[in-house]
Short mmCIF file of C-alpha atoms and ligand atoms in Angstrom, two decimals:
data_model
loop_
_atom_site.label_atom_id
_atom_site.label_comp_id
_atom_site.label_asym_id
_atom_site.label_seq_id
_atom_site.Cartn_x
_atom_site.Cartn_y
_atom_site.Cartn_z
CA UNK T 1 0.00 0.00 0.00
CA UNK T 2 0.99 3.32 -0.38
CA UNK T 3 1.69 5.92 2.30
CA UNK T 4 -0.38 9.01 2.00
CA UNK T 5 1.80 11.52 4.19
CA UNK T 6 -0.29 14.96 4.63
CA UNK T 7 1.04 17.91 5.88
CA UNK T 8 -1.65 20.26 7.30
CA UNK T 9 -1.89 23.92 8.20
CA UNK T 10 -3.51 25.67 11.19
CA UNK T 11 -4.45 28.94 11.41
CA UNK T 12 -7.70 30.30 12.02
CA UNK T 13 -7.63 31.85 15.45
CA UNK T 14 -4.60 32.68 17.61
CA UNK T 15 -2.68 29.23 17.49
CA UNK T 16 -0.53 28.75 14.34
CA UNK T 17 0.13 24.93 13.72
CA UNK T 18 1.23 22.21 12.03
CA UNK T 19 0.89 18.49 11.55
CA UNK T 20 2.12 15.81 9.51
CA UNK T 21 0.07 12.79 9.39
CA UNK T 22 1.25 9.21 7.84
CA UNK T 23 -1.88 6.77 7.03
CA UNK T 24 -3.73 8.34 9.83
CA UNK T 25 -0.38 8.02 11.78
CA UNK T 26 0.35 11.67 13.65
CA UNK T 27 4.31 11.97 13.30
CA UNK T 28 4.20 15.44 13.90
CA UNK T 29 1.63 18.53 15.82
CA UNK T 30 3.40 21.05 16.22
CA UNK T 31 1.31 24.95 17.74
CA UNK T 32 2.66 28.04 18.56
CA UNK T 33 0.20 29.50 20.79
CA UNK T 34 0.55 33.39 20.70
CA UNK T 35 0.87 35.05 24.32
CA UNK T 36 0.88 38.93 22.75
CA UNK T 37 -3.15 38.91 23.19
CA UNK T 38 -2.81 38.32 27.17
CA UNK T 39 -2.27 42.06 27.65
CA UNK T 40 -5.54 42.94 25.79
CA UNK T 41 -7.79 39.82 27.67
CA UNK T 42 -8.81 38.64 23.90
CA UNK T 43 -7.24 38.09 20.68
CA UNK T 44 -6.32 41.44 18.64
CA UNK T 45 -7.13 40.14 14.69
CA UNK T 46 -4.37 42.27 13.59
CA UNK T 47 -1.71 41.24 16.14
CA UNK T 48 -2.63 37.09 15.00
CA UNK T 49 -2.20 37.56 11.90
CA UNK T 50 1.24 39.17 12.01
CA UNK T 51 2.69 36.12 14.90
CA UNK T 52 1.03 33.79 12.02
CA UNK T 53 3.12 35.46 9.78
CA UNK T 54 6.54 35.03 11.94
CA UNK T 55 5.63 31.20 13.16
CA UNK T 56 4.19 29.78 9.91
CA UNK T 57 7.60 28.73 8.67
CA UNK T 58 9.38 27.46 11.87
CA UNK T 59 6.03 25.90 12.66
CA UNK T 60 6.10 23.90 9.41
CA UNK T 61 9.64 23.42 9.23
CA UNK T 62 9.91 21.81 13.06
CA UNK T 63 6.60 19.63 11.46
CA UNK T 64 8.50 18.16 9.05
CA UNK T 65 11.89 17.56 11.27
CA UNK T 66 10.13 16.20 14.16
CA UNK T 67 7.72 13.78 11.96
CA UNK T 68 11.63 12.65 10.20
CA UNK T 69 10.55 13.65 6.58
CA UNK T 70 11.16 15.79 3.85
CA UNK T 71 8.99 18.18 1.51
CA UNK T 72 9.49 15.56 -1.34
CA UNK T 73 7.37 12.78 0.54
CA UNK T 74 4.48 14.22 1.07
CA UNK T 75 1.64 13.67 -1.05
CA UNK T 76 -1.23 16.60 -0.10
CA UNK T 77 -1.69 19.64 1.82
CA UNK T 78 -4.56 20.42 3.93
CA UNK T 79 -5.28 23.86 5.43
CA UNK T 80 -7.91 26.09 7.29
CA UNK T 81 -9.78 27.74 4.61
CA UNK T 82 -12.57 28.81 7.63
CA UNK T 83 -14.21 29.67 9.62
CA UNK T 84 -11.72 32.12 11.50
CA UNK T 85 -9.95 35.63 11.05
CA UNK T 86 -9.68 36.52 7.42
CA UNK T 87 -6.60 37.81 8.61
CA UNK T 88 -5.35 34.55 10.41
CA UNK T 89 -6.93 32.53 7.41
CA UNK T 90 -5.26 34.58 4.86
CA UNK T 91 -1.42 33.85 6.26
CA UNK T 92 -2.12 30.02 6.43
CA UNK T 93 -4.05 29.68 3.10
CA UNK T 94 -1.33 31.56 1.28
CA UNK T 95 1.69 29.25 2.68
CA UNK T 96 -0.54 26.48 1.74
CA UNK T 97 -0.75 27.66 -1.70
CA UNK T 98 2.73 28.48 -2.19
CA UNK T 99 3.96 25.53 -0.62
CA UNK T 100 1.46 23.07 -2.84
CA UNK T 101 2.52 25.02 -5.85
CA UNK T 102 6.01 24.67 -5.42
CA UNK T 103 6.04 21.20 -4.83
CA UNK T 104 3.52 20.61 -6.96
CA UNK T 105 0.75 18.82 -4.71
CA UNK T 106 -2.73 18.22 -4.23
CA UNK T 107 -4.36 20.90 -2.09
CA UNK T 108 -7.28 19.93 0.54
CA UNK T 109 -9.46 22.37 1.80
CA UNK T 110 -10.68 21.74 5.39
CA UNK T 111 -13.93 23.25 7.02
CA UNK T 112 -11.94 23.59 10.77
CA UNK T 113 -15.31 22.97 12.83
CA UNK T 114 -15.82 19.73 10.43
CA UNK T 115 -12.00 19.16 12.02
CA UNK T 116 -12.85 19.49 15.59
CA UNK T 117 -15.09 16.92 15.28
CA UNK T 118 -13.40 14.68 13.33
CA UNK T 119 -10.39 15.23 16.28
CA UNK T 120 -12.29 11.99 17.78
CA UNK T 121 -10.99 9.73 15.08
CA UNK T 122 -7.37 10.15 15.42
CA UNK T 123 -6.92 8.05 18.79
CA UNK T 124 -8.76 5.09 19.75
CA UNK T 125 -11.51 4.89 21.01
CA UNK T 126 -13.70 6.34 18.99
CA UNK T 127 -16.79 7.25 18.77
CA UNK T 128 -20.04 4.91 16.91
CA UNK T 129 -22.32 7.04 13.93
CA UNK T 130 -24.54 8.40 14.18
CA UNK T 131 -23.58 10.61 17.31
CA UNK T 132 -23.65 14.16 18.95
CA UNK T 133 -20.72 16.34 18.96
CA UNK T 134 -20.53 19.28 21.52
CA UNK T 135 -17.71 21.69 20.14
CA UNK T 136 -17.01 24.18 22.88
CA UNK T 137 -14.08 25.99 22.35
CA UNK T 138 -13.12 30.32 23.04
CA UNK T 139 -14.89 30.94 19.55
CA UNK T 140 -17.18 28.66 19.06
CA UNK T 141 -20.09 26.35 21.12
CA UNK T 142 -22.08 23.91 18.62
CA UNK T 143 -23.69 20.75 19.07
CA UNK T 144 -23.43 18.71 15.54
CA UNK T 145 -24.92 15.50 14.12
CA UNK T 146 -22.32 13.39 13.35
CA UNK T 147 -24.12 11.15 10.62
CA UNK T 148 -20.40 9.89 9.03
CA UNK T 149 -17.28 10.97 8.83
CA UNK T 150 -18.01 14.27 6.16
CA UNK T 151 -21.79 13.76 6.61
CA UNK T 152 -22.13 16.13 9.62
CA UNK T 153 -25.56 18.64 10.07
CA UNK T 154 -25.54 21.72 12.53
CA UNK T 155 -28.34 21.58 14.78
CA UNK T 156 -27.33 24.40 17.52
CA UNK T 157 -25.18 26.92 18.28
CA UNK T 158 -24.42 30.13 20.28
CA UNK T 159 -26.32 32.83 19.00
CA UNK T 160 -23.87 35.17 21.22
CA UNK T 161 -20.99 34.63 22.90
CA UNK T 162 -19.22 30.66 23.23
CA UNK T 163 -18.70 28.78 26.51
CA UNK T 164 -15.44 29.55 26.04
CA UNK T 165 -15.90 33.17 25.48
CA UNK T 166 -18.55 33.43 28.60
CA UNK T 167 -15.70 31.70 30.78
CA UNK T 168 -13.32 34.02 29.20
CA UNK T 169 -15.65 37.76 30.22
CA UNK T 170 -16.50 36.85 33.06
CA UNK T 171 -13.04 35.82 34.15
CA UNK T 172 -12.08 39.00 32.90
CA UNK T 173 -14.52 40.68 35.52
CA UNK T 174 -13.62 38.84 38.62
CA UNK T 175 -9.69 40.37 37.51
CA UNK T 176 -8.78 36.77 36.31
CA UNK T 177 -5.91 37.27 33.13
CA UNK T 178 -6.74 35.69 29.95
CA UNK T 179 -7.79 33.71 29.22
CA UNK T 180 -9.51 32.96 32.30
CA UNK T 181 -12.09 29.47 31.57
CA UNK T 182 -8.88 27.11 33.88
CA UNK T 183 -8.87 30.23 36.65
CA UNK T 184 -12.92 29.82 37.26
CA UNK T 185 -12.46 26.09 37.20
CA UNK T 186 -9.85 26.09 39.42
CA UNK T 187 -11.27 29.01 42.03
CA UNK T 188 -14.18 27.35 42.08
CA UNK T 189 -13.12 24.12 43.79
CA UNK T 190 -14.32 24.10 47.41
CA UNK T 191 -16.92 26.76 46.26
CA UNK T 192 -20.96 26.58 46.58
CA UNK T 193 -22.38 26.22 43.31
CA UNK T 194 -25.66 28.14 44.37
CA UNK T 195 -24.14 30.79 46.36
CA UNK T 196 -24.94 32.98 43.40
CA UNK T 197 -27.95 32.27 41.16
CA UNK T 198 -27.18 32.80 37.09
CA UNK T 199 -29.79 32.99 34.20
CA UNK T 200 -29.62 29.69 32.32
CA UNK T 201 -30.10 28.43 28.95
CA UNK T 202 -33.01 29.44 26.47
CA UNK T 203 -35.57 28.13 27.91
CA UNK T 204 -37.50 27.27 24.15
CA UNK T 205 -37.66 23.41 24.19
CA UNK T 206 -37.51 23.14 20.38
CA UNK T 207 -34.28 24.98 20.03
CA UNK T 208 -30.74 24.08 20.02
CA UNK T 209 -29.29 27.39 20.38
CA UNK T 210 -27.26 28.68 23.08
CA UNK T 211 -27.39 32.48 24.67
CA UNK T 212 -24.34 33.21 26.64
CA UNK T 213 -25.09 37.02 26.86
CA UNK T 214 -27.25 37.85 29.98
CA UNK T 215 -24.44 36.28 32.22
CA UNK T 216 -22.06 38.64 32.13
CA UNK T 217 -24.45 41.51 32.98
CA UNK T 218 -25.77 39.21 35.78
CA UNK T 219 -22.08 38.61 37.23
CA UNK T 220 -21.15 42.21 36.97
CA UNK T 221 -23.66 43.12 39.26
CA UNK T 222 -22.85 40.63 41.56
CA UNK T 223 -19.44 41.66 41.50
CA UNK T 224 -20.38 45.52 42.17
CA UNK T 225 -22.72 44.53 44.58
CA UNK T 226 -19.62 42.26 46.52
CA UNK T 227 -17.13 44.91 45.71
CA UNK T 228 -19.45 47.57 47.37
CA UNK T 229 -19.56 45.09 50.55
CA UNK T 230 -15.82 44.31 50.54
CA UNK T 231 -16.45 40.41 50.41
CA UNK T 232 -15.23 39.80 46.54
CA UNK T 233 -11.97 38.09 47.95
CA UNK T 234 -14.03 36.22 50.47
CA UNK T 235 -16.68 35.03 47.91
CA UNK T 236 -14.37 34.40 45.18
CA UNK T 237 -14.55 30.21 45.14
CA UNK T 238 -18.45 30.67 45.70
CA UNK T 239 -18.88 33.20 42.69
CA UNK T 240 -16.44 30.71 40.36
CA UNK T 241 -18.62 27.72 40.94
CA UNK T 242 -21.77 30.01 40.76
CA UNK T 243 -20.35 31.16 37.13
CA UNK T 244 -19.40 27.97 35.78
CA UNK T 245 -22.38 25.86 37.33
CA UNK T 246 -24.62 28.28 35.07
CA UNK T 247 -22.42 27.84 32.24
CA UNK T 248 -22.30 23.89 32.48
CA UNK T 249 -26.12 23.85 33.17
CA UNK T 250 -26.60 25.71 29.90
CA UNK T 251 -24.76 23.30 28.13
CA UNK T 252 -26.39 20.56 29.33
CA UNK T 253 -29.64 21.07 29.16
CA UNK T 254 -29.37 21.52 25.25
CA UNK T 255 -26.98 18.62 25.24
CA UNK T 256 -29.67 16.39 27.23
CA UNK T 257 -32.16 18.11 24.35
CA UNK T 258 -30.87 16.86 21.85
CA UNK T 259 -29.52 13.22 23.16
CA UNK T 260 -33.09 13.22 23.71
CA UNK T 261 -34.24 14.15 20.07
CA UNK T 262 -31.79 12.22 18.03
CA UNK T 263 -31.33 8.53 18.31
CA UNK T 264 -27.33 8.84 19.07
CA UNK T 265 -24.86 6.14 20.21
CA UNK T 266 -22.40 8.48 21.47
CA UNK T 267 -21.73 12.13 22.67
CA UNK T 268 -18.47 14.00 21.82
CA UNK T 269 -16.88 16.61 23.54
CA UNK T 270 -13.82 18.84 21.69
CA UNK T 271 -12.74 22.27 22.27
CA UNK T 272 -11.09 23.66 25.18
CA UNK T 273 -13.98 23.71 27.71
CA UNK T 274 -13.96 20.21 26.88
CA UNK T 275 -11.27 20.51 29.57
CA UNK T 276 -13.45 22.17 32.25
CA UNK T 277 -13.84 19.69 35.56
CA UNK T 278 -17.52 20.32 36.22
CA UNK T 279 -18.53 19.95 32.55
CA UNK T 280 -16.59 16.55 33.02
CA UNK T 281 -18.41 15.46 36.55
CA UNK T 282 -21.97 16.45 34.87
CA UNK T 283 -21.53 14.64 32.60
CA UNK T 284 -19.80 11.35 33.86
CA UNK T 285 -23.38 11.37 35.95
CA UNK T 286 -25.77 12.54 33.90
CA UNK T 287 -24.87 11.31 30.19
CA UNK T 288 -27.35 8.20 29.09
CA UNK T 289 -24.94 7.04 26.39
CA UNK T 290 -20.50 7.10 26.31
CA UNK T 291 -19.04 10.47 26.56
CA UNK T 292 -15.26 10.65 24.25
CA UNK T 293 -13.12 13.36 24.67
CA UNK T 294 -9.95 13.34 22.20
CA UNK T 295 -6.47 13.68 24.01
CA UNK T 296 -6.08 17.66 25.42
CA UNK T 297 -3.55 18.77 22.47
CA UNK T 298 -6.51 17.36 20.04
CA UNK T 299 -9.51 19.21 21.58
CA UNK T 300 -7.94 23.02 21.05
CA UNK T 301 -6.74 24.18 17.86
CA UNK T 302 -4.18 22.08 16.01
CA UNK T 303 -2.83 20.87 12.76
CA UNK T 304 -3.35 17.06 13.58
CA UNK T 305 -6.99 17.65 13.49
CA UNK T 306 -6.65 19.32 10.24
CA UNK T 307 -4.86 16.98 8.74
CA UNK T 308 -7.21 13.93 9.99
CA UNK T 309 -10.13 15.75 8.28
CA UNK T 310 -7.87 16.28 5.35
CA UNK T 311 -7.02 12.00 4.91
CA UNK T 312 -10.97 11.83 4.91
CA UNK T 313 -11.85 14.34 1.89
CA UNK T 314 -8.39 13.10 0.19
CA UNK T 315 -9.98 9.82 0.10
CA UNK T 316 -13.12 11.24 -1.31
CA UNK T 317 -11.44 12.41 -4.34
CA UNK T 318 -11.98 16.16 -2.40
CA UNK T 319 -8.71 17.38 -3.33
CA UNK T 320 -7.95 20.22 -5.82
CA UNK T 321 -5.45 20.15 -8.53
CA UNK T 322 -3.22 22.98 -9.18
CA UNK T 323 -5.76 25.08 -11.79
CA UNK T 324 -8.19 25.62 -9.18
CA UNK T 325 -5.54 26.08 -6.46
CA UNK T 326 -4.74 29.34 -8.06
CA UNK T 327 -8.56 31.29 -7.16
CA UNK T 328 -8.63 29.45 -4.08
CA UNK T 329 -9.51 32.04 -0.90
CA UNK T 330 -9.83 32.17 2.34
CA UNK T 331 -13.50 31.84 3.78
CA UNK T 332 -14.10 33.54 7.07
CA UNK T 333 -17.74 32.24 7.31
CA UNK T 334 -18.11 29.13 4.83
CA UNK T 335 -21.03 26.54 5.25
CA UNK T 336 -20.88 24.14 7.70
O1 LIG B 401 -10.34 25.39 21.82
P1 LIG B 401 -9.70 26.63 22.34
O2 LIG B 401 -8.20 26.72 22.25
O3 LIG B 401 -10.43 27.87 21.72
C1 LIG B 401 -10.13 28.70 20.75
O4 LIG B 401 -8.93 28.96 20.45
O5 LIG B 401 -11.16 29.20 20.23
O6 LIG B 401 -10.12 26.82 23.83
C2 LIG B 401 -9.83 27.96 24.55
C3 LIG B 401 -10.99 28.22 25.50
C4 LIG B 401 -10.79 29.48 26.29
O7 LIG B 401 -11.99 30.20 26.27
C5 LIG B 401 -10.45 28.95 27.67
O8 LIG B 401 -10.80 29.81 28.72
C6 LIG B 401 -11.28 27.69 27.72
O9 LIG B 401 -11.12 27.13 26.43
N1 LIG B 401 -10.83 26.73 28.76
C7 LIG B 401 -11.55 26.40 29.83
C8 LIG B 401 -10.76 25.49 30.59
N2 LIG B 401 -9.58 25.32 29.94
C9 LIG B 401 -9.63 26.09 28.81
N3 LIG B 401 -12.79 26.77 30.21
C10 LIG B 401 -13.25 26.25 31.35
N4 LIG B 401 -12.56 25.38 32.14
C11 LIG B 401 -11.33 24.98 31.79
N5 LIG B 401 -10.66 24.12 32.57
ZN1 LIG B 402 -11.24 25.93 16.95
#
């Protein structure tokens, strides 16, 4: 058999990375994770795309050295074409381009939320169609239908901010630094999870939709209202597990929606929140059918993930040839 070695490109947000992936094999993930957004609590588009610009070719080049192969052996690229920053996109579709051109290679355009789900099918175990994915990462909260591997249907999603994001604000009002989803999780150990009472999800049973906005109005008053008292410090670990109790209750009662609506096998959690200890405990307890979560350096933002989604449309026959490489563009908001 032949080996089909892929190199794949990252770079729709603020992590620039890099993968190269052997029949299915990762030999190589390599991120750069960009710390100049800390100072700002969020990403700055402008300031990504420019640390894209510096790490795409060490990124690529470590890639290659660490996975023990050269440009000449691989057979495809696969890149973020969207959703993302256009700016972000822009830097990793034009490598992509220029690298594929110059060596002359197949080019595979990859949807990178049709990536985070198929994150689950690099590792074993993994999970059985047709099944749920939850995607909850800083940008993005969806729950997909997983019908095969690029059969996928969107059935809800944020309408505001993500879980990630909601962690993220709210974090940033309780003086957390960013991004602040791991501080909550970790204040909030020892804390009272109804100290504080938090609006919830939509309450609409026939929607699959998440609203993430009214927190953060909710918690800043709390927090003026505990600032005013002087007892912020003292009801820190009650407001964190307040905060994210809300958060994972939101989650799950869409989540437990649609288990309940679709006949699924299996649920699947990716995304950084995926790494959130509560969301975990709820639902280790509450789930009817088996919960997967992909290794930690598969549920963020990486190349392998890109580059297992990539092996799937490359065995599709969903791989352009040079011709239509050349008008190929970045997509900050393409289809599901
Ligand atoms: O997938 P990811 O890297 O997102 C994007 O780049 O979009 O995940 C980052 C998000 C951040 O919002 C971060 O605060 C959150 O995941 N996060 C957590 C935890 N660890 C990371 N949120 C809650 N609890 C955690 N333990
Ligand atoms: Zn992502």
């Amino acid at each position: 058999m032949q080996n089909i070695s892929i190199l794949a490109i990252e770079s729709s947000c603020d992590d620039t990375s890099a993968a190269v992936v052997v029949n299915g094999k990762v030999l190589s993930n390599v991120t750069a994770s960009q710390q100049v957004h800390e100072a700002f609590g969020g990403v700055v588009p402008e300031l990504a795309s420019r640390a894209h610009q510096q790490n795409i070719v060490p990124v690529v080049d470590k890639a290659l050295k660490d996975a023990g192969i050269n440009k000449q052996q691989l057979n495809a690229i696969a890149f973020t074409r969207g959703p993302g920053l256009i700016g972000s996109l822009l830097v990793g579709t034009s490598f992509a381009k220029g690298f594929a051109l110059a060596l002359g290679l197949p080019i595979i355009t990859v949807n990178h939320m049709q990536a985070h789900v198929l994150a689950h099918f690099i590792d074993e175990p993994v999970p059985n169609f047709p099944f749920l994915c939850l995607t909850v990462s800083g940008g993005h909260t969806q729950i997909v239908l997983v019908k095969d591997y690029l059969n996928m249907e969107l059935v809800g999603e944020s309408i505001d901010d993500a879980a990630g994001e909601a962690f993220d604000k709210t974090a940033k009002l309780m003086g957390f630094p960013y991004p602040g989803g791991v501080w909550i999780d970790r204040t909030s150990k020892g804390g009272d999870p109804k100290a504080f009472s938090f609006p919830v999800a939509l309450p609409q049973k026939d929607t699959f939709d998440f609203s993430f906005s009214g927190l953060k109005t909710a918690v800043s008053l709390v927090i003026a209202e505990l600032k005013k008292s002087n007892r912020l410090d003292r009801e820190i670990s009650n407001l964190c597990a307040s905060v994210q109790e809300a958060i994972v209750e939101n989650l799950w009662r869409k989540i437990a929606l649609a288990i309940s609506r679709f006949n699924c096998r299996s649920l699947a959690i990716v995304g950084g929140v995926a790494a959130n200890s509560r969301l975990r405990e709820k639902l280790s307890s509450d789930c009817p059918v088996p919960v997967f979560f992909p290794k930690h350096e598969y549920c963020t933002d990486n190349g392998a993930m890109i580059a297992a989604a990539g092996a799937f449309r490359l065995a599709r026959g969903q791989s352009l040839s040079l011709d239509q490489l050349l008008s190929l563009n970045a997509i900050p908001y393409p289809e599901f």
